mmCIF file of C-alpha atoms in Angstrom:
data_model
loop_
_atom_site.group_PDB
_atom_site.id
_atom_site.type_symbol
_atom_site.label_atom_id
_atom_site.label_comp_id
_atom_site.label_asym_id
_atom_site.label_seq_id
_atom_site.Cartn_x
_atom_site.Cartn_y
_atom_site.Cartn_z
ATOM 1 C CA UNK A 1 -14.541 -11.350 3.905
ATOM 2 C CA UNK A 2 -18.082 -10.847 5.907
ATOM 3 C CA UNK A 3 -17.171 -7.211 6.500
ATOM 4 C CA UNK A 4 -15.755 -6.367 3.092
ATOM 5 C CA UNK A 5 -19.427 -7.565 1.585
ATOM 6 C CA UNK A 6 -21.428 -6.070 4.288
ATOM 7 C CA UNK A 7 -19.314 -2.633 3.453
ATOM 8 C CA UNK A 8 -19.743 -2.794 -0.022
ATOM 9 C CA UNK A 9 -23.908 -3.558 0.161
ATOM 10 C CA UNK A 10 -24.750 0.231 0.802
ATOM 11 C CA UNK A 11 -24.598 2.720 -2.179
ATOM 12 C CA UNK A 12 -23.606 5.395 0.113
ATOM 13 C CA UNK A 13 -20.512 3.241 1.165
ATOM 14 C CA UNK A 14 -19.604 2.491 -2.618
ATOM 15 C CA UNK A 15 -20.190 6.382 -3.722
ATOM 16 C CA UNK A 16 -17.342 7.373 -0.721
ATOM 17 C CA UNK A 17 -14.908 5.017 -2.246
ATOM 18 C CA UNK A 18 -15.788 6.427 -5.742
ATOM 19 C CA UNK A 19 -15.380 9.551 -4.026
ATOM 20 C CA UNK A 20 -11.562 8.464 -2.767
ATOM 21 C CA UNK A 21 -10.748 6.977 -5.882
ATOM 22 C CA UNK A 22 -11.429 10.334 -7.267
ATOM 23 C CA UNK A 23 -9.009 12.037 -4.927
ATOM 24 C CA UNK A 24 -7.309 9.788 -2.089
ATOM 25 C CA UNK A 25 -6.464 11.336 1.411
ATOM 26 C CA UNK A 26 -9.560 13.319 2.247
ATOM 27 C CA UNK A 27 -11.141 14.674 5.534
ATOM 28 C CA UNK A 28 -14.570 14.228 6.781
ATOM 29 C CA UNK A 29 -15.173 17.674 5.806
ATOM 30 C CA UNK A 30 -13.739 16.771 2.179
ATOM 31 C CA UNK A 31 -16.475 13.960 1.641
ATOM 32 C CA UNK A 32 -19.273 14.966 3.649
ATOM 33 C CA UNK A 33 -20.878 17.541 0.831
ATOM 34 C CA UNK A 34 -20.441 14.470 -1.382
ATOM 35 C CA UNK A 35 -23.451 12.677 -0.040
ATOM 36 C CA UNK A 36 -26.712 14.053 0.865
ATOM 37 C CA UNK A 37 -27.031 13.184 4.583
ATOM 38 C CA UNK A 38 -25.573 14.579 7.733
ATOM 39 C CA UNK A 39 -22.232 14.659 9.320
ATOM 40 C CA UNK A 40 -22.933 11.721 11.403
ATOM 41 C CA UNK A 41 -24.180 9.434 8.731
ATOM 42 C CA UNK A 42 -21.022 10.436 6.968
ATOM 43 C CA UNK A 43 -18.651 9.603 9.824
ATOM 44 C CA UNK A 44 -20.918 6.333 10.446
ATOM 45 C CA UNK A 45 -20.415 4.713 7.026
ATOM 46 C CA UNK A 46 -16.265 5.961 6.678
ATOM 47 C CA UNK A 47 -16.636 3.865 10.122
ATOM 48 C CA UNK A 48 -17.672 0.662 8.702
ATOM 49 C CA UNK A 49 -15.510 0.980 5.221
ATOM 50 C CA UNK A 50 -12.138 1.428 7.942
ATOM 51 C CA UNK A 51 -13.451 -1.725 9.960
ATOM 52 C CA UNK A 52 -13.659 -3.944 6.888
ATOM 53 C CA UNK A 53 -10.243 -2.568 5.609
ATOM 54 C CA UNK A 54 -11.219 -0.519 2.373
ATOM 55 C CA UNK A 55 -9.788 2.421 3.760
ATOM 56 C CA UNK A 56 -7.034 3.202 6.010
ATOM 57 C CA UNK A 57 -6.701 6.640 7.689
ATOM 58 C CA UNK A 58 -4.096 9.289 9.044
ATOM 59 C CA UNK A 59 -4.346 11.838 11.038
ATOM 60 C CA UNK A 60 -2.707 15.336 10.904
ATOM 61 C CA UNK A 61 -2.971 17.488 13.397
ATOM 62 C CA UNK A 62 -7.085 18.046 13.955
ATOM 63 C CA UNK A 63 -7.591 16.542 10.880
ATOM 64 C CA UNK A 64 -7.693 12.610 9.876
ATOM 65 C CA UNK A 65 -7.276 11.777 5.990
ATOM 66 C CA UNK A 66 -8.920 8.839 4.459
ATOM 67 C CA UNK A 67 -7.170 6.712 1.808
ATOM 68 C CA UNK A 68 -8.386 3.886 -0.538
ATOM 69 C CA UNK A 69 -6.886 0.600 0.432
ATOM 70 C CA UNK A 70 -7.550 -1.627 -2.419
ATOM 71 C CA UNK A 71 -5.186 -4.743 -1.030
ATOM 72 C CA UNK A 72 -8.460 -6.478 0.329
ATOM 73 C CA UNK A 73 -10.321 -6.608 -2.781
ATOM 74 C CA UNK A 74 -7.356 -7.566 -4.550
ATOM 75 C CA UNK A 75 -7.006 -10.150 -2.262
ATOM 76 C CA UNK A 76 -11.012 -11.236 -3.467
ATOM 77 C CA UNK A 77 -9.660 -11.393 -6.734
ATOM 78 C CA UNK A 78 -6.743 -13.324 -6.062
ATOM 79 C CA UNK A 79 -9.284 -15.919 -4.285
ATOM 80 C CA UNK A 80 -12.382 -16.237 -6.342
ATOM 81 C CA UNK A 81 -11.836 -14.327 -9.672
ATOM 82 C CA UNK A 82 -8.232 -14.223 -11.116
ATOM 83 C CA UNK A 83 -8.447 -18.728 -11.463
ATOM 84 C CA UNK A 84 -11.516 -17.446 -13.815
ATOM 85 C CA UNK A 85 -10.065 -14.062 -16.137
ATOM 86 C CA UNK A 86 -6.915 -12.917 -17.376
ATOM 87 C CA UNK A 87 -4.847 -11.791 -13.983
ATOM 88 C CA UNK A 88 -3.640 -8.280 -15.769
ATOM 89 C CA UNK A 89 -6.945 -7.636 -16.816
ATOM 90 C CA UNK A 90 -8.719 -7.747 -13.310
ATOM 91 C CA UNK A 91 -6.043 -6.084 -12.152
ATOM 92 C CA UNK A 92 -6.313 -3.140 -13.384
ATOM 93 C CA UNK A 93 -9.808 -2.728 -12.839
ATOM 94 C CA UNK A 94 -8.746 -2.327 -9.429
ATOM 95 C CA UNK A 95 -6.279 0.626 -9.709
ATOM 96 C CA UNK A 96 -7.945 2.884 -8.138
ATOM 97 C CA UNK A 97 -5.253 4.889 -7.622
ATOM 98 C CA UNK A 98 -5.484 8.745 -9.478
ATOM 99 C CA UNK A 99 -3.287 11.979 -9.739
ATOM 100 C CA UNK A 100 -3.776 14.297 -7.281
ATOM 101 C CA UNK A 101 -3.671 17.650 -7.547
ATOM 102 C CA UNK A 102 -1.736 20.019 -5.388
ATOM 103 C CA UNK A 103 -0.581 18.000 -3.252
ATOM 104 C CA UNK A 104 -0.014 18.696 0.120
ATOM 105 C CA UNK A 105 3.541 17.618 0.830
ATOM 106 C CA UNK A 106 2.786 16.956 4.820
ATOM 107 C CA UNK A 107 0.243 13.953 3.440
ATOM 108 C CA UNK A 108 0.824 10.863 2.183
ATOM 109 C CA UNK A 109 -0.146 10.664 -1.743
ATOM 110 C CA UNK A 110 -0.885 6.924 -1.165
ATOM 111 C CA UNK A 111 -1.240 4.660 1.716
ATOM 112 C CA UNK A 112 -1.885 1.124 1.945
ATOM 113 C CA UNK A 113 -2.289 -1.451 5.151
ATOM 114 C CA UNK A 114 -2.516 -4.991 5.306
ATOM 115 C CA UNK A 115 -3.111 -7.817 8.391
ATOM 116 C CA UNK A 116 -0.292 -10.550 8.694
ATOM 117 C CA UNK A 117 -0.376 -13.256 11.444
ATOM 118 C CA UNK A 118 3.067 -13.136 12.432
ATOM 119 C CA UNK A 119 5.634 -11.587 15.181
ATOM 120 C CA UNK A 120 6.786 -8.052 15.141
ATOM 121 C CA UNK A 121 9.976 -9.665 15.386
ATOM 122 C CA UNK A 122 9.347 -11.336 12.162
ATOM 123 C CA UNK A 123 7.876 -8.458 10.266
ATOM 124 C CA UNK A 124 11.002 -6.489 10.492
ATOM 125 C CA UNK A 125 13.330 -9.042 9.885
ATOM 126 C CA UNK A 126 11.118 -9.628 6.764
ATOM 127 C CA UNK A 127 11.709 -5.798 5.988
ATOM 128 C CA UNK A 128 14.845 -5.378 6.592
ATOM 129 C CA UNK A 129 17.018 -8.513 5.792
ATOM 130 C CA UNK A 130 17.574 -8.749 2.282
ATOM 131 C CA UNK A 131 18.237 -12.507 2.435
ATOM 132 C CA UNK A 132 14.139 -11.866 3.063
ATOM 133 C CA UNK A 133 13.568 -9.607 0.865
ATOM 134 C CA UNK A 134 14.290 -11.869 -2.165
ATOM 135 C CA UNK A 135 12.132 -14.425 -0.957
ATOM 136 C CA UNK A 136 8.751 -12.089 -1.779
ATOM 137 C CA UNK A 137 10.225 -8.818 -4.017
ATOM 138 C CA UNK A 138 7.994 -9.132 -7.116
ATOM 139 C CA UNK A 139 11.653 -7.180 -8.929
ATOM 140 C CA UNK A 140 13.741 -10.271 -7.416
ATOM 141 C CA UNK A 141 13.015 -13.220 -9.060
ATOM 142 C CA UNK A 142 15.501 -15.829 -9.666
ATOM 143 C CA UNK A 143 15.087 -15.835 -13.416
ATOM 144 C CA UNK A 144 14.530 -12.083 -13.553
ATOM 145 C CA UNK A 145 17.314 -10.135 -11.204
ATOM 146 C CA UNK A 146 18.591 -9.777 -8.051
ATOM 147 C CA UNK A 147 19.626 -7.245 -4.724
ATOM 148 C CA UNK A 148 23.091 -5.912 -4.192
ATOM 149 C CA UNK A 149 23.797 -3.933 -1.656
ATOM 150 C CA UNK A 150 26.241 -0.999 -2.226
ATOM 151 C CA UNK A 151 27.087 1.890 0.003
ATOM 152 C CA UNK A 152 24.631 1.555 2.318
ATOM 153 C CA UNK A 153 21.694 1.398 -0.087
ATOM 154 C CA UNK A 154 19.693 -1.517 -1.453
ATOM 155 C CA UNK A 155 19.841 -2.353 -5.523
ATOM 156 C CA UNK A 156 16.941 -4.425 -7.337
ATOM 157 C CA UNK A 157 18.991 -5.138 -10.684
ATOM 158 C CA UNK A 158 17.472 -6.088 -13.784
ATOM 159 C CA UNK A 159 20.360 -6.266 -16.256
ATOM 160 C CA UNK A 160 20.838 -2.734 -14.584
ATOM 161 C CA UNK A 161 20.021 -1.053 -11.320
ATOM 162 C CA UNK A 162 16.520 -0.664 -11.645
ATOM 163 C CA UNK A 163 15.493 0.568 -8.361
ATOM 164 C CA UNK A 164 17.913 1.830 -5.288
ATOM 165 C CA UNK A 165 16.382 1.683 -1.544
ATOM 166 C CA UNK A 166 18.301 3.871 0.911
ATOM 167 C CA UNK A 167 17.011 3.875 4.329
ATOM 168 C CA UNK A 168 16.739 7.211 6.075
ATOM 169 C CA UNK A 169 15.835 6.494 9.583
ATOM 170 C CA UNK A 170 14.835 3.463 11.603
ATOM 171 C CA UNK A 171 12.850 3.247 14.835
ATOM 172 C CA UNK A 172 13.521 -0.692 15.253
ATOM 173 C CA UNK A 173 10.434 -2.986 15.172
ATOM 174 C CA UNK A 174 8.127 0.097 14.732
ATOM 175 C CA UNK A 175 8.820 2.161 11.720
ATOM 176 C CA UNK A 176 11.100 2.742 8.833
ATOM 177 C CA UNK A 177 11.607 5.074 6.311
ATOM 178 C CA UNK A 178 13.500 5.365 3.511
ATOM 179 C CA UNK A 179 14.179 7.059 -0.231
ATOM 180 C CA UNK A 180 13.193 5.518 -3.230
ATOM 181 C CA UNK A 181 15.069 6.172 -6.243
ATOM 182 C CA UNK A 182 13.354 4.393 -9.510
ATOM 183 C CA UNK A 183 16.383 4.253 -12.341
ATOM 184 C CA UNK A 184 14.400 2.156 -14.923
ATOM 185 C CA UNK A 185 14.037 5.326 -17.212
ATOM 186 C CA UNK A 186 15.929 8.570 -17.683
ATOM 187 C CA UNK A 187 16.181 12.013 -15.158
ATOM 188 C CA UNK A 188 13.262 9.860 -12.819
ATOM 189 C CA UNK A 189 12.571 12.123 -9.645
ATOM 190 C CA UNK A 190 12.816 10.336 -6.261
ATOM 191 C CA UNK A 191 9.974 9.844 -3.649
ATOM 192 C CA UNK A 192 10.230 8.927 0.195
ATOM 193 C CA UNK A 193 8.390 6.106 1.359
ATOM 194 C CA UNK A 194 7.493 4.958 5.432
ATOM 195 C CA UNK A 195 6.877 1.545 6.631
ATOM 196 C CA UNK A 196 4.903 1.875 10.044
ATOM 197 C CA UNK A 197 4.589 -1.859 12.464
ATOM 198 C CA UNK A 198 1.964 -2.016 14.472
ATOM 199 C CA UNK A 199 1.222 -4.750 16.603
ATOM 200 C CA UNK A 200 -2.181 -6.787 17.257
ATOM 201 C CA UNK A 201 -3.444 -9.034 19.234
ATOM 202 C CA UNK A 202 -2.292 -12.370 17.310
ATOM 203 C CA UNK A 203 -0.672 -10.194 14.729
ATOM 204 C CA UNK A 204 0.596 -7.086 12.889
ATOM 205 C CA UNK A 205 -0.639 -4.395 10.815
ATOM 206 C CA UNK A 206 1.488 -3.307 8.406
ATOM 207 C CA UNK A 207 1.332 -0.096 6.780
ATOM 208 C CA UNK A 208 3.112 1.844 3.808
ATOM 209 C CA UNK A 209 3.024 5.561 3.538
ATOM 210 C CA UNK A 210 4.234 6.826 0.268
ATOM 211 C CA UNK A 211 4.753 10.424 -0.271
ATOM 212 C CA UNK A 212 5.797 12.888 -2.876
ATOM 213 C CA UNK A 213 5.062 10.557 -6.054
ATOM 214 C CA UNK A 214 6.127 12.556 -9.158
ATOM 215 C CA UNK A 215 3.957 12.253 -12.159
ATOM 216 C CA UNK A 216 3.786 9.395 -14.538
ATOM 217 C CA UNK A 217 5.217 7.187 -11.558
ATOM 218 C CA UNK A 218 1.665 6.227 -10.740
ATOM 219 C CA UNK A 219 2.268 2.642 -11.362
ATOM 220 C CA UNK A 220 4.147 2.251 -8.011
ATOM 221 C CA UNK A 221 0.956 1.695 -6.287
ATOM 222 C CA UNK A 222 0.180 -2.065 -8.358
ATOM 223 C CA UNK A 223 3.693 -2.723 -7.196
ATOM 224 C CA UNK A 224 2.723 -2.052 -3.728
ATOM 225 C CA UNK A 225 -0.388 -4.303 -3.797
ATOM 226 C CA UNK A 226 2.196 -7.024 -4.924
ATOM 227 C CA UNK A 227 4.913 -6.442 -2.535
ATOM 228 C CA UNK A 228 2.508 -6.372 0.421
ATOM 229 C CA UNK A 229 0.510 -9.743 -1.038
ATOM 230 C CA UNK A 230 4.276 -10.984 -1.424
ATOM 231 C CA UNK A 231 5.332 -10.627 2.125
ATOM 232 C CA UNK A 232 1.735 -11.331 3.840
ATOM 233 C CA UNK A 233 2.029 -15.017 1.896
ATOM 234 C CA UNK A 234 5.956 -15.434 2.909
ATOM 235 C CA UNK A 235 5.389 -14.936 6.562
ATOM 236 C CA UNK A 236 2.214 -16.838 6.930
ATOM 237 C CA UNK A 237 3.180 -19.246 4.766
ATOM 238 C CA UNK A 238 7.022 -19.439 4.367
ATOM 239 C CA UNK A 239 6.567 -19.915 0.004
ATOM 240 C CA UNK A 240 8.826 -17.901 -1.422
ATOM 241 C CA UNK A 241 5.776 -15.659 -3.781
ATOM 242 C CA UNK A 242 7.000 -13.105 -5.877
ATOM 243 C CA UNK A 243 4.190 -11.181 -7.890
ATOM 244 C CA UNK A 244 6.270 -10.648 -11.080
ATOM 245 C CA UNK A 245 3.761 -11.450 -13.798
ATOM 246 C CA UNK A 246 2.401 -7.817 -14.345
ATOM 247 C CA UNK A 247 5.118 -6.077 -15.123
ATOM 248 C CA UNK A 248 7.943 -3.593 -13.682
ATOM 249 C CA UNK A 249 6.511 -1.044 -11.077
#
């Protein structure tokens, strides 16, 4: 929590955030005409927003992409100001998630990482084990739906199948990626999604890579601050959470 304060204290640290909220996924050379000081400063403060978490980068070639990661200050929230405000409300204050325009289909639209004391033994299990999978799945409540699986794909049902998961390839213990088909509305285009394990000293860093998001399907991103917050609290904890209150994704 010491970082995320200390990163948030400078103005030139909160205007390259505003500046990622604006657009998500941009370069040094994106941001650095956004703030009137030199390259270095620049690189120095994007520096000390990735060490406290805020953002989370990838790199392409020459170039390395910077991306909002709001799961830390919705984890603030969660701690200090949701007991206090209407949950929904705080929420989406923190969307800070927007369209982006012409997208370039080699980069992520959205990527989010989060820190989870655990085994990287655990974390996939966790992924991929759909006895698991029901035990955090903000679309899997008990009172709400269930999983199926059916022809080598993975249902969330809601009185239909809202949502179909069909992996597409699997490095084991290190990185999966899959389709993701949303069904809860008519003629919805699909995206493709990556889940990439990386392991820590003590624990694992877990990080989702979510490409190709069509228009008007911007709401995925709150349900990937609650499926993350869902499976960081199962494994550390081993309380079946499910962040359901807010909504379908």
């Amino acid at each position: 929590m010491d970082l995320i304060f200390k990163a948030l204290n400078d103005p030139a640290r909160r205007d390259l955030l505003d500046c990622l909220r604006e657009k998500d996924g941009q370069s040094l050379s994106d941001l650095e005409p956004r703030l009137d000081m030199t390259r270095f400063g620049v690189m120095k403060h994007l520096g000390v927003l990735e060490e406290a978490g805020l953002i989370t980068t990838r790199r392409e070639g020459r170039f390395k992409y910077h991306y909002l990661n709001a799961l830390p200050l919705q984890e603030v929230v969660d701690r200090w100001i949701e007991p206090l405000i209407v949950g929904p409300a705080a929420r989406s204050v923190l969307d800070l998630k927007t369209r982006l325009e012409g997208k370039d289909m080699s980069k992520p639209d959205f990527v989010m990482s989060t820190f989870i004391r655990c085994t990287q033994d655990a974390l996939w299990d966790a992924l991929t084990d759909p006895a698991q999978v029901v035990q955090y799945h903000f679309m899997a409540t008990r009172a709400e739906g269930h999983l199926t699986r059916e022809d080598g794909a993975i249902y969330y049902v809601q009185d239909n199948k809202m949502l179909e998961i069909r992996t597409t390839k699997a490095t084991p213990k290190t990185r999966l990626e899959f389709e993701f088909h949303p069904h809860w509305g008519p003629e919805m285009a699909s995206s493709r999604c990556v889940y990439i394990l990386e392991p820590r000293e003590g624990f694992m860093r877990l990080t989702v890579e979510h490409f190709d998001i069509p228009e008007g399907q911007e709401g995925v991103i709150d349900g990937w601050e609650r499926l993350l917050s869902g499976i960081k609290t199962w494994l550390e904890t081993g309380e079946a959470t499910r962040y359901s209150d807010m909504g379908a994704m």
